[in-house]
Amino acid sequence: RTGTGAMAIVKRDSTTNENDLFGKLPGAEFTLYREGTSEVVQTVTTNTNGTAYFNNLELGTYILKETKAPEGFQASSSTWTVTVTNESGSVVVTLYERDKQGNRLDDTALILYNLYKGGIQGSYTVYNTAKENTVTVVKTFSGMKLKEVDTLLQNSTATEGGTPSGYYIKLQGDVADVGDVDVQGDTQVQLTLDTATRSQDGLTFTWTVKNLAVTRAEGGETKPILYTLSEGNYLRDNYA
């Protein structure tokens, strides 16, 4: 609406940075409260691109909190101050970080919206730390038609015993030379489309994989297990 502001919030895995193509997290919930009250002004959830938008923000001061983390991640403990002001006739939205006591840190001011400069000026990124032994895998079929993805889904299921049929993603941990060492957790997981959460546009699938082994004992040392992702098609691989 005329005379109101907007802003964009991006959610990322803390192990990635702004230049990474992967790592944006859908399903994070952010809530905007009117400052000094418990009044909820707006609640939004990040989309498949890890972005959430607040719109129609009226003049005033607000507090921003992450009220729900994506599955498998810990919610940020930080809070932010958001001001919506009228500066020489232009609506401006500014975000400030806050210290642990809730005091606004003025030197962190970031303008996210300026009506006279074309609206949204950028976004603010909030990073999440994955819960222990948990990883989120996101696959987007951006170059395919919806009916083609539907066909993939119909032919991609987990059969009895865990063997996939059709398309799958393999999450493989490097556990070479483990021998008889007891590794706590899974080191190989095959992800089929029927076990994923599907986005509204039908092109993005998200898995939250829990109980992954993160270290191994070798030569008296504890070493991390490194994971790689690969795609496959069980029917093609075995019968082509």
GROMACS .gro file of C-alpha atoms in nm:
model
  240
    1ARG     CA    1   0.000   0.000   0.000
    2THR     CA    2   0.108   0.360  -0.054
    3GLY     CA    3   0.283   0.493   0.255
    4THR     CA    4   0.394   0.152   0.382
    5GLY     CA    5   0.722  -0.037   0.364
    6ALA     CA    6   0.850  -0.390   0.302
    7MET     CA    7   1.158  -0.600   0.366
    8ALA     CA    8   1.313  -0.934   0.268
    9ILE     CA    9   1.477  -1.186   0.503
   10VAL     CA   10   1.696  -1.471   0.373
   11LYS     CA   11   1.766  -1.790   0.568
   12ARG     CA   12   2.088  -1.985   0.513
   13ASP     CA   13   2.278  -2.280   0.653
   14SER     CA   14   2.562  -2.140   0.867
   15THR     CA   15   2.815  -2.359   0.681
   16THR     CA   16   2.752  -2.164   0.358
   17ASN     CA   17   2.806  -1.805   0.248
   18GLU     CA   18   2.628  -1.552   0.029
   19ASN     CA   19   2.803  -1.676  -0.287
   20ASP     CA   20   2.705  -2.041  -0.247
   21LEU     CA   21   2.434  -2.166  -0.483
   22PHE     CA   22   2.312  -2.405  -0.215
   23GLY     CA   23   2.233  -2.357   0.152
   24LYS     CA   24   1.923  -2.139   0.144
   25LEU     CA   25   1.667  -2.282   0.384
   26PRO     CA   26   1.288  -2.300   0.331
   27GLY     CA   27   1.048  -2.334   0.623
   28ALA     CA   28   1.195  -2.079   0.865
   29GLU     CA   29   0.926  -1.872   1.041
   30PHE     CA   30   0.986  -1.507   1.131
   31THR     CA   31   0.752  -1.293   1.340
   32LEU     CA   32   0.739  -0.916   1.365
   33TYR     CA   33   0.614  -0.770   1.695
   34ARG     CA   34   0.524  -0.412   1.774
   35GLU     CA   35   0.802  -0.281   2.002
   36GLY     CA   36   0.725  -0.293   2.372
   37THR     CA   37   0.426  -0.524   2.328
   38SER     CA   38   0.346  -0.887   2.250
   39GLU     CA   39   0.129  -0.780   1.956
   40VAL     CA   40   0.206  -0.986   1.645
   41VAL     CA   41   0.211  -0.763   1.338
   42GLN     CA   42   0.306  -1.023   1.076
   43THR     CA   43   0.438  -1.379   1.056
   44VAL     CA   44   0.606  -1.506   0.738
   45THR     CA   45   0.781  -1.827   0.631
   46THR     CA   46   1.079  -1.859   0.397
   47ASN     CA   47   1.000  -2.003   0.054
   48THR     CA   48   1.194  -2.262  -0.150
   49ASN     CA   49   1.458  -1.995  -0.220
   50GLY     CA   50   1.502  -1.935   0.154
   51THR     CA   51   1.342  -1.590   0.134
   52ALA     CA   52   1.049  -1.438   0.325
   53TYR     CA   53   0.886  -1.100   0.262
   54PHE     CA   54   0.716  -0.862   0.504
   55ASN     CA   55   0.479  -0.624   0.324
   56ASN     CA   56   0.252  -0.329   0.408
   57LEU     CA   57   0.458  -0.224   0.711
   58GLU     CA   58   0.319   0.093   0.864
   59LEU     CA   59   0.528   0.364   1.027
   60GLY     CA   60   0.658   0.252   1.366
   61THR     CA   61   0.919   0.043   1.548
   62TYR     CA   62   0.912  -0.337   1.555
   63ILE     CA   63   1.104  -0.634   1.694
   64LEU     CA   64   1.192  -0.921   1.461
   65LYS     CA   65   1.240  -1.278   1.590
   66GLU     CA   66   1.286  -1.619   1.433
   67THR     CA   67   0.997  -1.812   1.588
   68LYS     CA   68   1.048  -2.146   1.413
   69ALA     CA   69   1.359  -2.296   1.256
   70PRO     CA   70   1.361  -2.520   0.949
   71GLU     CA   71   1.347  -2.888   1.040
   72GLY     CA   72   1.688  -3.012   1.149
   73PHE     CA   73   1.817  -2.665   1.242
   74GLN     CA   74   1.834  -2.453   1.556
   75ALA     CA   75   1.648  -2.122   1.563
   76SER     CA   76   1.860  -1.810   1.591
   77SER     CA   77   1.871  -1.662   1.941
   78SER     CA   78   1.923  -1.312   1.798
   79THR     CA   79   1.654  -1.044   1.772
   80TRP     CA   80   1.645  -0.732   1.558
   81THR     CA   81   1.492  -0.386   1.571
   82VAL     CA   82   1.309  -0.271   1.257
   83THR     CA   83   1.206   0.091   1.206
   84VAL     CA   84   0.966   0.220   0.941
   85THR     CA   85   1.010   0.595   0.905
   86ASN     CA   86   0.910   0.881   0.676
   87GLU     CA   87   1.222   1.058   0.554
   88SER     CA   88   1.151   1.362   0.338
   89GLY     CA   89   0.834   1.199   0.210
   90SER     CA   90   0.991   0.858   0.141
   91VAL     CA   91   0.912   0.548   0.346
   92VAL     CA   92   1.235   0.388   0.470
   93VAL     CA   93   1.271   0.049   0.643
   94THR     CA   94   1.588   0.003   0.847
   95LEU     CA   95   1.702  -0.310   1.033
   96TYR     CA   96   1.933  -0.298   1.337
   97GLU     CA   97   2.102  -0.583   1.520
   98ARG     CA   98   2.054  -0.592   1.899
   99ASP     CA   99   2.287  -0.699   2.178
  100LYS     CA  100   2.205  -0.974   2.428
  101GLN     CA  101   2.032  -0.719   2.654
  102GLY     CA  102   1.804  -0.614   2.369
  103ASN     CA  103   1.969  -0.276   2.306
  104ARG     CA  104   1.966  -0.149   1.950
  105LEU     CA  105   2.310  -0.131   1.789
  106ASP     CA  106   2.290   0.184   1.579
  107ASP     CA  107   2.615   0.116   1.392
  108THR     CA  108   2.460  -0.196   1.236
  109ALA     CA  109   2.186  -0.003   1.053
  110LEU     CA  110   2.091  -0.163   0.720
  111ILE     CA  111   1.837   0.003   0.491
  112LEU     CA  112   1.617  -0.267   0.336
  113TYR     CA  113   1.354  -0.048   0.173
  114ASN     CA  114   1.338   0.305   0.035
  115LEU     CA  115   1.023   0.401  -0.153
  116TYR     CA  116   1.187   0.681  -0.354
  117LYS     CA  117   1.477   0.454  -0.459
  118GLY     CA  118   1.259   0.182  -0.604
  119GLY     CA  119   1.141  -0.012  -0.299
  120ILE     CA  120   1.335  -0.310  -0.161
  121GLN     CA  121   1.707  -0.228  -0.150
  122GLY     CA  122   1.838  -0.569  -0.049
  123SER     CA  123   1.787  -0.842   0.206
  124TYR     CA  124   1.915  -0.940   0.549
  125THR     CA  125   2.053  -1.294   0.591
  126VAL     CA  126   2.000  -1.499   0.907
  127TYR     CA  127   2.218  -1.807   0.948
  128ASN     CA  128   2.109  -2.131   1.114
  129THR     CA  129   2.321  -2.402   1.272
  130ALA     CA  130   2.220  -2.759   1.198
  131LYS     CA  131   2.125  -2.978   1.490
  132GLU     CA  132   2.381  -3.243   1.571
  133ASN     CA  133   2.385  -3.543   1.333
  134THR     CA  134   2.129  -3.377   1.102
  135VAL     CA  135   2.155  -3.247   0.747
  136THR     CA  136   1.901  -3.091   0.508
  137VAL     CA  137   1.914  -3.183   0.138
  138VAL     CA  138   1.725  -2.973  -0.120
  139LYS     CA  139   1.678  -3.069  -0.486
  140THR     CA  140   1.512  -2.840  -0.743
  141PHE     CA  141   1.424  -2.966  -1.091
  142SER     CA  142   1.443  -2.617  -1.239
  143GLY     CA  143   1.486  -2.726  -1.603
  144MET     CA  144   1.197  -2.972  -1.613
  145LYS     CA  145   0.825  -2.947  -1.675
  146LEU     CA  146   0.591  -3.026  -1.388
  147LYS     CA  147   0.451  -3.339  -1.556
  148GLU     CA  148   0.805  -3.470  -1.602
  149VAL     CA  149   0.873  -3.424  -1.230
  150ASP     CA  150   0.542  -3.597  -1.151
  151THR     CA  151   0.659  -3.896  -1.354
  152LEU     CA  152   0.989  -3.903  -1.166
  153LEU     CA  153   0.799  -3.900  -0.838
  154GLN     CA  154   0.574  -4.187  -0.944
  155ASN     CA  155   0.878  -4.398  -1.032
  156SER     CA  156   1.093  -4.302  -0.732
  157THR     CA  157   1.001  -4.498  -0.420
  158ALA     CA  158   1.180  -4.674  -0.140
  159THR     CA  159   1.125  -5.049  -0.171
  160GLU     CA  160   1.139  -5.305   0.106
  161GLY     CA  161   1.494  -5.334   0.233
  162GLY     CA  162   1.575  -4.975   0.142
  163THR     CA  163   1.663  -5.030  -0.226
  164PRO     CA  164   1.537  -4.735  -0.433
  165SER     CA  165   1.351  -4.764  -0.760
  166GLY     CA  166   1.381  -4.489  -1.017
  167TYR     CA  167   1.547  -4.156  -0.935
  168TYR     CA  168   1.730  -4.114  -0.603
  169ILE     CA  169   1.997  -3.906  -0.429
  170LYS     CA  170   2.272  -4.084  -0.236
  171LEU     CA  171   2.427  -3.922   0.071
  172GLN     CA  172   2.756  -4.106   0.122
  173GLY     CA  173   2.994  -4.063   0.415
  174ASP     CA  174   3.367  -4.125   0.375
  175VAL     CA  175   3.423  -4.413   0.617
  176ALA     CA  176   3.708  -4.587   0.437
  177ASP     CA  177   3.931  -4.811   0.651
  178VAL     CA  178   3.693  -4.803   0.945
  179GLY     CA  179   3.720  -5.178   0.986
  180ASP     CA  180   3.550  -5.304   1.301
  181VAL     CA  181   3.523  -4.959   1.459
  182ASP     CA  182   3.175  -4.887   1.595
  183VAL     CA  183   3.048  -4.579   1.407
  184GLN     CA  184   2.746  -4.416   1.573
  185GLY     CA  185   2.483  -4.330   1.312
  186ASP     CA  186   2.421  -4.381   0.943
  187THR     CA  187   2.697  -4.330   0.686
  188GLN     CA  188   2.497  -4.396   0.368
  189VAL     CA  189   2.142  -4.284   0.298
  190GLN     CA  190   1.948  -4.314  -0.027
  191LEU     CA  191   1.683  -4.045  -0.064
  192THR     CA  192   1.379  -4.109  -0.283
  193LEU     CA  193   1.131  -3.843  -0.390
  194ASP     CA  194   0.837  -4.005  -0.211
  195THR     CA  195   1.006  -3.945   0.127
  196ALA     CA  196   1.066  -3.573   0.068
  197THR     CA  197   0.862  -3.263   0.145
  198ARG     CA  198   0.748  -3.114  -0.187
  199SER     CA  199   0.716  -2.741  -0.252
  200GLN     CA  200   0.395  -2.577  -0.367
  201ASP     CA  201   0.527  -2.527  -0.720
  202GLY     CA  202   0.607  -2.900  -0.736
  203LEU     CA  203   0.969  -2.856  -0.848
  204THR     CA  204   1.161  -2.860  -0.517
  205PHE     CA  205   1.202  -3.154  -0.280
  206THR     CA  206   1.349  -3.128   0.073
  207TRP     CA  207   1.478  -3.405   0.297
  208THR     CA  208   1.586  -3.378   0.662
  209VAL     CA  209   1.827  -3.661   0.737
  210LYS     CA  210   1.885  -3.742   1.103
  211ASN     CA  211   2.116  -3.974   1.297
  212LEU     CA  212   2.419  -3.927   1.071
  213ALA     CA  213   2.758  -4.039   1.196
  214VAL     CA  214   2.985  -3.734   1.226
  215THR     CA  215   3.316  -3.882   1.344
  216ARG     CA  216   3.509  -4.208   1.337
  217ALA     CA  217   3.790  -4.346   1.550
  218GLU     CA  218   4.102  -4.433   1.353
  219GLY     CA  219   4.459  -4.489   1.476
  220GLY     CA  220   4.374  -4.357   1.819
  221GLU     CA  221   4.233  -4.034   1.669
  222THR     CA  222   3.880  -3.906   1.621
  223LYS     CA  223   3.831  -3.786   1.264
  224PRO     CA  224   3.530  -3.623   1.096
  225ILE     CA  225   3.329  -3.811   0.837
  226LEU     CA  226   3.294  -3.620   0.511
  227TYR     CA  227   2.975  -3.656   0.309
  228THR     CA  228   2.913  -3.625  -0.063
  229LEU     CA  229   2.589  -3.611  -0.263
  230SER     CA  230   2.530  -3.792  -0.591
  231GLU     CA  231   2.225  -3.851  -0.810
  232GLY     CA  232   2.124  -4.177  -0.972
  233ASN     CA  233   1.845  -4.371  -1.134
  234TYR     CA  234   1.823  -4.725  -1.002
  235LEU     CA  235   1.637  -4.861  -1.304
  236ARG     CA  236   1.874  -4.700  -1.551
  237ASP     CA  237   2.188  -4.790  -1.353
  238ASN     CA  238   2.096  -5.157  -1.325
  239TYR     CA  239   1.905  -5.232  -1.644
  240ALA     CA  240   2.028  -4.986  -1.905
   0.00000   0.00000   0.00000
